[in-house]
PDB file of C-alpha atoms in Angstrom:
ATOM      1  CA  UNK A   1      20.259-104.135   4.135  1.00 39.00           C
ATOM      2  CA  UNK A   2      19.855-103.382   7.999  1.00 41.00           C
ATOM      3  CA  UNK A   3      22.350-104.718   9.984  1.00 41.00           C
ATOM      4  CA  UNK A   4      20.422-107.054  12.145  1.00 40.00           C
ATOM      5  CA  UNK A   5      19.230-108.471   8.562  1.00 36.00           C
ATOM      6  CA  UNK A   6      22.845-108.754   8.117  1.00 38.00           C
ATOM      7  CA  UNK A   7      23.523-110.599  11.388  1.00 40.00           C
ATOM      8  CA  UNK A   8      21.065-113.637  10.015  1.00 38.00           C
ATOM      9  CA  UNK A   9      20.233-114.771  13.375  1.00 35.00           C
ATOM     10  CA  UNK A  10      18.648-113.257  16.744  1.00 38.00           C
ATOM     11  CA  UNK A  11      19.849-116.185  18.388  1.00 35.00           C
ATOM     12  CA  UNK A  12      23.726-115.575  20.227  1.00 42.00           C
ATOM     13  CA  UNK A  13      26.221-117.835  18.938  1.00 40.00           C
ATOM     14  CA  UNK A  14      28.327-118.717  21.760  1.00 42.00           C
ATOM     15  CA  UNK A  15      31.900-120.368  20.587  1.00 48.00           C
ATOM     16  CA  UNK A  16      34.497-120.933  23.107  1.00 44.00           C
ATOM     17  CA  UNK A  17      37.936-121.964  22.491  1.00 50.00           C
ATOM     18  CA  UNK A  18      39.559-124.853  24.374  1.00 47.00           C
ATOM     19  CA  UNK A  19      39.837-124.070  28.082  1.00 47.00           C
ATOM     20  CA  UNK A  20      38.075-121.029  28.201  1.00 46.00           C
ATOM     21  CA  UNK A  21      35.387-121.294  31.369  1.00 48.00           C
ATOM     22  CA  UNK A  22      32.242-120.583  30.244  1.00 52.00           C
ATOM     23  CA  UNK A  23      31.596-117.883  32.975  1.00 88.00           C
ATOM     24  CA  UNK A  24      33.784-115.113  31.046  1.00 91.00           C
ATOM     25  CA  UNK A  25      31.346-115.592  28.043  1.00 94.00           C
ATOM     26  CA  UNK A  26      28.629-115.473  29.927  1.00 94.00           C
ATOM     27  CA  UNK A  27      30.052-112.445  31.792  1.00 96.00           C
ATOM     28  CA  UNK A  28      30.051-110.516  28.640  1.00 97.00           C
ATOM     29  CA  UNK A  29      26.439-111.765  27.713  1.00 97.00           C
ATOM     30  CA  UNK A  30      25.253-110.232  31.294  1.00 96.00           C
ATOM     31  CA  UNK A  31      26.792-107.152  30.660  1.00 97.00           C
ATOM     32  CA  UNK A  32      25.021-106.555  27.370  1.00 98.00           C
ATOM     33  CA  UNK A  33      21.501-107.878  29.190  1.00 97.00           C
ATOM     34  CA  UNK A  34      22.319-105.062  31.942  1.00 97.00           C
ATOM     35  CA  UNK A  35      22.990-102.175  29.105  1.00 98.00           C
ATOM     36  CA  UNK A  36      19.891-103.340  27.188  1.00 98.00           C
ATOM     37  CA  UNK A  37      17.498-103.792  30.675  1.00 97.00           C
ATOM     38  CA  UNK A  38      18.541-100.194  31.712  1.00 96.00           C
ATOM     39  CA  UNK A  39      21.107-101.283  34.819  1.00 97.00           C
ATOM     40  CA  UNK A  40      23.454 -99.070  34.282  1.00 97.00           C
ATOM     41  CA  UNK A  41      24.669 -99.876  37.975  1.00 97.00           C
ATOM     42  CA  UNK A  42      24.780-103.485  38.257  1.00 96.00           C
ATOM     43  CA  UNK A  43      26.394-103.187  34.719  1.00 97.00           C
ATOM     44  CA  UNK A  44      29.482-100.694  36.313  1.00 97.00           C
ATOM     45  CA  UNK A  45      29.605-103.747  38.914  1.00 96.00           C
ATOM     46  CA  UNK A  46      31.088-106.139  36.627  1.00 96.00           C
ATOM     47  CA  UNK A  47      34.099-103.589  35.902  1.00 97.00           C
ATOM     48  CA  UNK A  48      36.991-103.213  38.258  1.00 96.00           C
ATOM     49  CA  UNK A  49      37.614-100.084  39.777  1.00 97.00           C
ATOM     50  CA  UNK A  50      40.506 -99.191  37.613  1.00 97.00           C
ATOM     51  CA  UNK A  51      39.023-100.299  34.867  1.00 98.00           C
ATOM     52  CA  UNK A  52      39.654 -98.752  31.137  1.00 98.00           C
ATOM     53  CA  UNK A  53      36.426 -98.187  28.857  1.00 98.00           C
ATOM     54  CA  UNK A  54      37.829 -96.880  25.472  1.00 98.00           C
ATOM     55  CA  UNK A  55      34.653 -95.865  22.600  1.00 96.00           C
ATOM     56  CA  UNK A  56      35.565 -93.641  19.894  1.00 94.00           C
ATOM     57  CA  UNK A  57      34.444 -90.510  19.816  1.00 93.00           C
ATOM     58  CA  UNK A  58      35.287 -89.933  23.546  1.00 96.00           C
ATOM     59  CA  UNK A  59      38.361 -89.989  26.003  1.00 97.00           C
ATOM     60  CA  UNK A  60      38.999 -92.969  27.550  1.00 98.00           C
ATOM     61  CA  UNK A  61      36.551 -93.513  30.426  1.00 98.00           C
ATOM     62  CA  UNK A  62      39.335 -94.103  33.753  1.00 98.00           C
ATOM     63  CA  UNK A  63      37.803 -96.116  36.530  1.00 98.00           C
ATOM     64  CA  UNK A  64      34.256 -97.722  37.226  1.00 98.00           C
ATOM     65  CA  UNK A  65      32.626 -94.301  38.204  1.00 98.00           C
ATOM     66  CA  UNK A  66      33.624 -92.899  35.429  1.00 98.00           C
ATOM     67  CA  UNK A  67      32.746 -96.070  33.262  1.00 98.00           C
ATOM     68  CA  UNK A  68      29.032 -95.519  35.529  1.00 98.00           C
ATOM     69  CA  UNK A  69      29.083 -91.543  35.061  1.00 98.00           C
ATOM     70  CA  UNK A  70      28.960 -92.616  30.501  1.00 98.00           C
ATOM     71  CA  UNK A  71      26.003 -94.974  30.653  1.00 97.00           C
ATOM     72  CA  UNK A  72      24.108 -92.591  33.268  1.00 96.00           C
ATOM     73  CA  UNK A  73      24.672 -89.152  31.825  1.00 96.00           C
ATOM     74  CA  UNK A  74      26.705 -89.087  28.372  1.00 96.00           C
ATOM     75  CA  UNK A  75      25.696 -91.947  26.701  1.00 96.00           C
ATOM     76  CA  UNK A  76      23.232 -90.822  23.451  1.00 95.00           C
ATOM     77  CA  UNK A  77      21.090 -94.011  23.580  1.00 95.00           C
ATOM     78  CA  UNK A  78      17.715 -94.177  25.171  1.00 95.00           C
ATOM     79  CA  UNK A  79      17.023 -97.157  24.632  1.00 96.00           C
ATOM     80  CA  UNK A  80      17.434-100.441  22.096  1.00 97.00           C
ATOM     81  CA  UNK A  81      19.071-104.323  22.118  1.00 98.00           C
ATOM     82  CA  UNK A  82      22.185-106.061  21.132  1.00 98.00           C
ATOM     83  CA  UNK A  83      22.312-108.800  19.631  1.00 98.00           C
ATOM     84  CA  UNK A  84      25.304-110.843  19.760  1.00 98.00           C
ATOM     85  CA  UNK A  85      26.663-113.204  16.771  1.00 97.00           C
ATOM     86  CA  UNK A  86      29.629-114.322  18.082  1.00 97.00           C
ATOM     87  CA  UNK A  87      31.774-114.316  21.504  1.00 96.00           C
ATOM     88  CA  UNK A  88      34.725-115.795  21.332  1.00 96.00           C
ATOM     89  CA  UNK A  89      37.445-116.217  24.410  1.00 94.00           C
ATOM     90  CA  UNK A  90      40.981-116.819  25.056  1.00 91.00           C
ATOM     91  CA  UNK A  91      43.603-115.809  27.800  1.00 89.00           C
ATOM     92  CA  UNK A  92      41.021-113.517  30.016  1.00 92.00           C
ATOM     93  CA  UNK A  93      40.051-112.151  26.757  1.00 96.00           C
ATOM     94  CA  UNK A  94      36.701-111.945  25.400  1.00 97.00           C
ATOM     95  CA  UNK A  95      35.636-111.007  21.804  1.00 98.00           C
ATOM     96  CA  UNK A  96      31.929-109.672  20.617  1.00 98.00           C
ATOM     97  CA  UNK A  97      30.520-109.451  17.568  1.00 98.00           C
ATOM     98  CA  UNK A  98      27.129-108.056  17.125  1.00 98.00           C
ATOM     99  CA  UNK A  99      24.433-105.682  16.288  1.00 97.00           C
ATOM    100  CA  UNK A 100      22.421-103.238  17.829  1.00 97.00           C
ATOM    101  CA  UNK A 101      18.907-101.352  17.064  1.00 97.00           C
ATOM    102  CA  UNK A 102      17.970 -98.809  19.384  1.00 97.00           C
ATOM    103  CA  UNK A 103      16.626 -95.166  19.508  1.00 97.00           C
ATOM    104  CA  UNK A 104      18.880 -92.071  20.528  1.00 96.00           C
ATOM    105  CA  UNK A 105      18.082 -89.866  22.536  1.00 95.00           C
ATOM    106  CA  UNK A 106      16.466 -87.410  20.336  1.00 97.00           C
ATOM    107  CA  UNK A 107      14.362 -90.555  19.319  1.00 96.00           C
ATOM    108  CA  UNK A 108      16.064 -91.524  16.054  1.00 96.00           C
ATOM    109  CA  UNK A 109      16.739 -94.521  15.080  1.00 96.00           C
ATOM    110  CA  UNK A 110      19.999 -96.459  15.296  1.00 94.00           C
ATOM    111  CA  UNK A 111      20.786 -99.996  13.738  1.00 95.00           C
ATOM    112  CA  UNK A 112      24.804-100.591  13.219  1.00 94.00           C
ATOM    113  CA  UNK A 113      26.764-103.202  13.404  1.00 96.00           C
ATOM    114  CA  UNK A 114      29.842-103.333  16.707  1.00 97.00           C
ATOM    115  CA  UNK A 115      33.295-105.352  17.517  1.00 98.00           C
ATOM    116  CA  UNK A 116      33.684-105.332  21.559  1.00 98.00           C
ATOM    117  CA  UNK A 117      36.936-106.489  23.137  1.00 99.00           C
ATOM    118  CA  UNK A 118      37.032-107.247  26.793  1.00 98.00           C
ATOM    119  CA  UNK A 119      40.487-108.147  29.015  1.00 98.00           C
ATOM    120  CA  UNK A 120      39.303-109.626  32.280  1.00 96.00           C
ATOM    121  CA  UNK A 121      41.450-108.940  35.166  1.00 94.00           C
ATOM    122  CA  UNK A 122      41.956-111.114  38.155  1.00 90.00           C
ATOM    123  CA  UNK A 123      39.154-110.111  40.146  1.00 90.00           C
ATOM    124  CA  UNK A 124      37.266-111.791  37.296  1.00 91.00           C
ATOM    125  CA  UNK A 125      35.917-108.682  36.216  1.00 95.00           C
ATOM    126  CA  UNK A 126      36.648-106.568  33.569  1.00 97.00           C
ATOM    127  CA  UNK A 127      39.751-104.155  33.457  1.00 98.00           C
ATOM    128  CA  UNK A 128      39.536-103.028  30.124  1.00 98.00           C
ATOM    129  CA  UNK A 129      36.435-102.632  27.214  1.00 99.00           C
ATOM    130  CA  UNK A 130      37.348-101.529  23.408  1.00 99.00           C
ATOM    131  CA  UNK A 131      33.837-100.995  21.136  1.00 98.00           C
ATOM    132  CA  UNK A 132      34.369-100.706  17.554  1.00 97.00           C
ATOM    133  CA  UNK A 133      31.621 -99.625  15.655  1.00 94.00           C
ATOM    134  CA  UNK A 134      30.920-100.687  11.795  1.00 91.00           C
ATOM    135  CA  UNK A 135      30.297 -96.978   9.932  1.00 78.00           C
ATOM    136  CA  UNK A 136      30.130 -96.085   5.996  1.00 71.00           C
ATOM    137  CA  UNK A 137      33.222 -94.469   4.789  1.00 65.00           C
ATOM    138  CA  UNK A 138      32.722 -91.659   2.413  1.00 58.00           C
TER     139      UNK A 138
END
């Protein structure tokens, strides 16, 4: 079962707990738009400068540049979409669940399933990202 089957909707689910404004959920749904329309800049803009950008597999990204430097030159994706089930906020802090189905690179296919945890700073941009992604053990 792919994991977009698993996801058992295209359409975003967007919950948001008492208080929360809107605009930080929405925040996180631009930055996922940028990603997927190939913006890698206007996607780095939403970061502060000091932000944090931690992905497994990799040292933590330090800084918007560096955050910017990932999606422009290290990054393995070509291209794809994610597709968000649920975004949930609380306290400047945004949670994502979703899938993605893309192509690498090398054109293979990818389809997994991701956890994303944003902390807004108060800027109102992001100062710190956290992607989890869902893999097979063995």
């Amino acid at each position: 079962m792919s994991p977009a089957h698993l996801a058992g909707t295209t359409r975003p689910l967007r919950r948001r707990a008492a208080g929360e404004p809107a605009d930080r959920l929405d925040l996180v749904r631009r930055h996922f738009d940028l990603i997927d329309a190939g913006d890698p800049e206007a996607m780095a803009e939403l970061f502060e400068s000091d932000a944090v950008y931690l992905r497994p597999g990799y040292e933590p990204f330090l800084g918007r540049a560096e955050i910017l430097r990932f999606y422009r030159e290290v990054r393995t994706i070509r291209e794809g979409r994610h597709t968000l089930d649920t975004v949930i906020g609380a306290d400047g802090q945004v949670a994502v669940r979703g899938s993605f189905t893309g192509r690498q690179n090398d054109g293979n296919p990818v389809d997994l399933r991701f956890s994303d945890f944003f902390d807004l700073g108060d800027t109102g941009r992001f100062h710190r990202r956290e992607t989890f992604f869902a893999a097979p053990l063995i």
